[in-house]
Amino acid sequence: MPFNLDLNVVSSICNLYAADGLYTIDSTQHSPLIGFAYDGFPIYGAYGFRNTDGTGGIVRIKSGYQLRNMSTRTTGPTGASVSAGPVVSTTYPLGYFKEDYEFVGGSGLPDVLDEHNGRFCITPEYPNGMYCYFATVDQNWNSAYPYLIGPTFYGTRTGAKVSSITEAVTSYHPSATGLKKPGGNDFEFKAFPNPASELIAVQISGLITQSMKVMLYDLTGKLIEEKWMNPGSTIAYFDTRRLYAGEYLIQVAGESGTQTRRLSIMK
């Protein structure tokens, strides 16, 4: 594997993108806004303010679900009788089915989520408070049930596709020659792992609101590959398995400026 976003890997199902995540977990910062659920409420990553009023420091936000203590699958999480499922075994271990989990809550702990895997809280994007879902992980940063949304949504799930809008809009068609490069750079990015072997991940700090161009160069200035990161994105990938070992440059350019990082590829 080229890199790992988990502290302790428990699965090697995906051997190219070890964490399949939208962002790199940072335990020191409130996670970025990574999307919206079908009911319209925002989704955040694994870390947030401990207290719902925005105080208490940054902590891992925890799921209110736990594995049930059972060896047979004859009842549901509420205790009601259900059609029997396969017994708990190495083939169907505890946790294989969503019915293997039960909601226990956190006895009032503010950093434990409700049955929908969310809570009403203050975030950087919602200083007045908003109901938010969180992508829960365990202490080793592996996904923790229910991972994103609980068995039910907090709000009304629509799932509808928007075919037309009536509001006035301004279309923006980015081009490489149309990028503005003012003196200040109000964004930061990371390129990792460094040195790399099979894959380079380029992550912008925070959710971007502008289209940004990400370019991979060799030290002679030859452009190897380029990609666009559209508003709402946080990360881009370069497959480096076909590249020679050596030194390369990653450059990110957008309306707020251009930044460059140097990195090594080792074989």
Coordinates of C-alpha atoms in Angstrom, one line a residue:
M1 CA 0.0 0.0 0.0
P2 CA 1.3 3.4 -0.8
F3 CA 0.0 5.1 2.3
N4 CA -2.5 4.6 5.1
L5 CA -5.1 6.9 6.6
D6 CA -6.0 4.4 9.4
L7 CA -4.0 4.3 12.6
N8 CA -4.4 0.5 12.7
V9 CA -5.5 -1.2 9.5
V10 CA -8.1 -3.9 9.9
S11 CA -8.9 -4.5 6.3
S12 CA -6.9 -4.8 3.1
I13 CA -9.9 -5.0 0.7
C14 CA -8.8 -1.9 -1.1
N15 CA -5.1 -2.0 -1.8
L16 CA -4.8 1.3 -3.7
Y17 CA -6.8 3.8 -1.7
A18 CA -6.2 2.5 1.8
A19 CA -9.0 4.5 3.5
D20 CA -11.4 5.4 0.7
G21 CA -11.9 8.7 2.5
L22 CA -12.9 12.1 1.2
Y23 CA -10.3 13.8 3.4
T24 CA -7.3 13.0 5.6
I25 CA -8.3 12.7 9.2
D26 CA -6.6 15.4 11.4
S27 CA -7.2 14.9 15.1
T28 CA -6.2 18.5 15.9
Q29 CA -8.8 20.3 13.7
H30 CA -12.5 20.3 13.2
S31 CA -13.1 18.2 10.2
P32 CA -14.2 19.9 6.9
L33 CA -17.7 19.9 5.6
I34 CA -17.6 16.9 3.2
G35 CA -21.1 16.8 1.8
F36 CA -24.8 16.9 2.4
A37 CA -27.3 14.1 3.1
Y38 CA -30.5 13.5 1.1
D39 CA -32.4 15.3 3.8
G40 CA -30.3 18.4 3.3
F41 CA -28.3 18.4 6.5
P42 CA -24.5 18.7 6.4
I43 CA -22.1 15.8 6.8
Y44 CA -18.7 16.3 8.6
G45 CA -15.8 14.0 9.1
A46 CA -14.6 12.3 12.3
Y47 CA -13.6 15.2 14.5
G48 CA -15.5 18.2 15.9
F49 CA -16.0 20.3 19.0
R50 CA -16.6 18.2 22.1
N51 CA -19.5 20.3 23.3
T52 CA -22.4 21.2 21.1
D53 CA -21.9 24.9 21.9
G54 CA -18.5 24.9 20.2
T55 CA -16.4 24.6 23.3
G56 CA -14.4 21.8 24.9
G57 CA -11.7 21.4 22.3
I58 CA -11.4 19.1 19.3
V59 CA -12.4 15.4 19.9
R60 CA -13.3 12.4 18.0
I61 CA -17.1 12.4 17.6
K62 CA -18.4 8.9 18.6
S63 CA -21.2 6.6 17.4
G64 CA -23.9 5.8 19.9
Y65 CA -24.1 2.2 18.6
Q66 CA -22.4 -0.9 19.9
L67 CA -22.3 -4.6 18.9
R68 CA -25.0 -6.7 20.6
N69 CA -24.0 -9.6 22.9
M70 CA -25.4 -12.6 21.1
S71 CA -24.5 -15.8 19.3
T72 CA -27.7 -16.4 17.3
R73 CA -29.7 -14.0 15.2
T74 CA -33.3 -14.6 16.2
T75 CA -34.2 -11.1 17.5
G76 CA -33.9 -7.6 16.2
P77 CA -32.1 -4.7 18.0
T78 CA -35.3 -3.9 19.9
G79 CA -35.6 -7.5 21.2
A80 CA -38.5 -8.3 18.9
S81 CA -38.5 -11.8 17.3
V82 CA -37.4 -11.9 13.7
S83 CA -36.8 -14.5 11.0
A84 CA -33.7 -16.3 12.1
G85 CA -30.5 -15.3 10.4
P86 CA -27.2 -17.3 10.2
V87 CA -25.6 -17.9 13.6
V88 CA -22.6 -15.9 14.6
S89 CA -19.5 -17.6 13.1
T90 CA -16.2 -16.9 11.3
T91 CA -18.2 -16.8 8.1
Y92 CA -20.8 -14.4 9.5
P93 CA -19.0 -12.7 12.4
L94 CA -20.7 -10.3 14.8
G95 CA -21.0 -7.0 12.9
Y96 CA -21.6 -8.6 9.5
F97 CA -25.2 -7.4 9.5
K98 CA -26.6 -4.0 10.6
E99 CA -29.0 -5.8 12.9
D100 CA -26.0 -6.9 14.9
Y101 CA -25.8 -3.4 16.3
E102 CA -27.9 -1.7 18.9
F103 CA -28.2 2.0 19.9
V104 CA -27.1 2.7 23.5
G105 CA -26.4 6.4 23.3
G106 CA -23.9 8.1 25.4
S107 CA -25.9 8.9 28.6
G108 CA -25.9 12.6 27.8
L109 CA -22.2 12.8 26.6
P110 CA -22.1 15.6 24.1
D111 CA -19.6 13.9 21.8
V112 CA -21.8 10.8 21.3
L113 CA -24.2 11.0 18.4
D114 CA -27.9 10.2 18.4
E115 CA -29.6 7.2 16.6
H116 CA -29.3 9.1 13.2
N117 CA -25.6 9.5 13.7
G118 CA -25.8 13.2 14.1
R119 CA -26.4 16.0 16.6
F120 CA -27.4 19.7 16.7
C121 CA -24.2 21.6 17.2
I122 CA -22.0 24.6 16.3
T123 CA -19.5 24.1 13.5
P124 CA -17.1 26.5 11.7
E125 CA -19.6 26.8 8.8
Y126 CA -22.7 27.1 11.1
P127 CA -21.8 29.3 14.1
N128 CA -25.4 29.6 15.1
G129 CA -25.8 25.8 15.2
M130 CA -27.2 23.2 12.8
Y131 CA -28.1 19.5 12.9
C132 CA -25.1 17.7 11.5
Y133 CA -24.1 14.1 10.6
F134 CA -20.6 12.9 11.3
A135 CA -18.6 10.1 9.6
T136 CA -17.8 8.0 12.6
V137 CA -14.5 6.1 13.2
D138 CA -13.1 4.1 16.1
Q139 CA -10.0 4.9 18.0
N140 CA -7.9 3.4 15.2
W141 CA -9.7 5.6 12.6
N142 CA -11.4 2.6 11.0
S143 CA -15.1 3.1 10.1
A144 CA -17.5 2.7 13.0
Y145 CA -21.1 1.7 12.5
P146 CA -23.3 3.4 11.2
Y147 CA -20.4 5.1 9.4
L148 CA -22.4 8.1 8.1
I149 CA -26.2 8.1 8.4
G150 CA -28.0 5.9 10.9
P151 CA -30.8 3.5 10.0
T152 CA -33.1 6.5 9.7
F153 CA -32.6 10.1 8.6
Y154 CA -33.1 13.0 11.0
G155 CA -34.9 15.1 8.4
T156 CA -37.1 14.2 5.5
R157 CA -35.2 12.3 2.8
T158 CA -36.1 13.5 -0.7
G159 CA -33.5 12.0 -2.9
A160 CA -35.0 13.9 -5.8
K161 CA -33.0 15.1 -8.8
V162 CA -33.1 18.7 -9.8
S163 CA -33.9 19.0 -13.5
S164 CA -34.3 22.8 -13.6
I165 CA -34.1 25.9 -11.4
T166 CA -35.9 29.2 -11.6
E167 CA -33.3 31.4 -9.8
A168 CA -30.9 33.5 -11.7
V169 CA -27.4 31.9 -12.0
T170 CA -24.0 32.8 -13.2
S171 CA -22.2 30.1 -15.1
Y172 CA -18.4 29.8 -14.6
H173 CA -16.3 27.9 -17.1
P174 CA -12.7 27.6 -15.7
S175 CA -9.8 27.6 -18.0
A176 CA -6.0 27.3 -17.5
T177 CA -5.4 30.7 -19.0
G178 CA -8.1 32.4 -17.0
L179 CA -6.6 31.8 -13.6
K180 CA -5.9 34.9 -11.5
K181 CA -2.7 34.9 -9.5
P182 CA -2.8 37.6 -6.9
G183 CA 0.1 38.1 -4.5
G184 CA -1.5 36.5 -1.5
N185 CA -2.1 32.7 -1.1
D186 CA -5.0 32.0 1.2
F187 CA -4.9 28.3 0.9
E188 CA -2.7 25.4 2.0
F189 CA -2.2 22.0 0.6
K190 CA -0.5 18.7 1.4
A191 CA 1.1 16.2 -1.0
F192 CA 1.6 12.8 0.6
P193 CA 3.1 10.3 1.1
N194 CA 6.5 11.8 0.6
P195 CA 8.5 9.9 -0.6
A196 CA 5.8 8.2 -2.7
S197 CA 5.7 4.9 -4.5
E198 CA 2.4 4.1 -6.2
L199 CA 0.1 7.1 -5.4
I200 CA 0.3 10.7 -4.5
A201 CA -2.7 12.4 -2.7
V202 CA -3.0 16.2 -2.9
Q203 CA -5.3 17.6 -0.2
I204 CA -6.5 21.2 0.1
S205 CA -7.0 22.4 3.6
G206 CA -10.8 23.0 4.0
L207 CA -13.5 22.7 1.4
I208 CA -12.6 24.8 -1.7
T209 CA -15.0 27.3 -3.2
Q210 CA -13.1 27.8 -6.4
S211 CA -11.9 25.6 -9.2
M212 CA -8.2 24.7 -8.6
K213 CA -5.7 23.1 -11.0
V214 CA -3.3 20.5 -9.7
M215 CA -0.2 19.8 -11.8
L216 CA 2.5 17.2 -11.6
Y217 CA 5.9 18.3 -13.1
D218 CA 9.3 16.7 -13.3
L219 CA 12.3 18.9 -12.5
T220 CA 12.9 19.8 -16.1
G221 CA 9.5 21.6 -16.1
K222 CA 7.8 18.9 -18.2
L223 CA 4.1 18.6 -17.3
I224 CA 3.4 15.0 -16.4
E225 CA -0.3 15.2 -15.6
E226 CA -2.9 17.7 -14.5
K227 CA -6.2 17.6 -12.8
W228 CA -9.0 20.0 -11.8
M229 CA -10.5 20.1 -8.4
N230 CA -14.0 21.6 -8.5
P231 CA -15.7 23.5 -5.7
G232 CA -16.7 21.2 -3.0
S233 CA -13.7 18.9 -3.5
T234 CA -10.9 18.3 -1.0
I235 CA -8.5 15.8 -2.5
A236 CA -7.0 14.7 -5.8
Y237 CA -4.9 11.6 -6.7
F238 CA -2.0 10.9 -9.1
D239 CA -1.2 7.3 -10.0
T240 CA 2.7 7.2 -10.0
R241 CA 3.3 3.6 -10.7
R242 CA 4.3 4.3 -14.3
L243 CA 6.8 7.1 -13.3
Y244 CA 10.5 6.8 -12.8
A245 CA 12.1 7.3 -9.4
G246 CA 13.3 10.8 -8.8
E247 CA 12.3 14.3 -7.8
Y248 CA 9.0 15.9 -8.9
L249 CA 7.0 19.0 -8.2
I250 CA 3.3 19.4 -7.3
Q251 CA 1.7 22.7 -8.1
V252 CA -1.7 23.9 -7.2
A253 CA -3.1 27.0 -8.8
G254 CA -6.4 28.9 -8.3
E255 CA -7.9 32.4 -8.1
S256 CA -6.2 32.9 -4.7
G257 CA -2.7 32.1 -6.0
T258 CA -0.2 29.3 -6.8
Q259 CA 1.8 27.1 -4.5
T260 CA 4.3 24.4 -5.2
R261 CA 5.7 21.4 -3.2
R262 CA 8.6 19.2 -4.0
L263 CA 8.4 15.5 -3.5
S264 CA 10.3 12.3 -4.2
I265 CA 9.2 9.1 -5.9
M266 CA 11.0 5.9 -4.9
K267 CA 10.7 2.5 -6.5

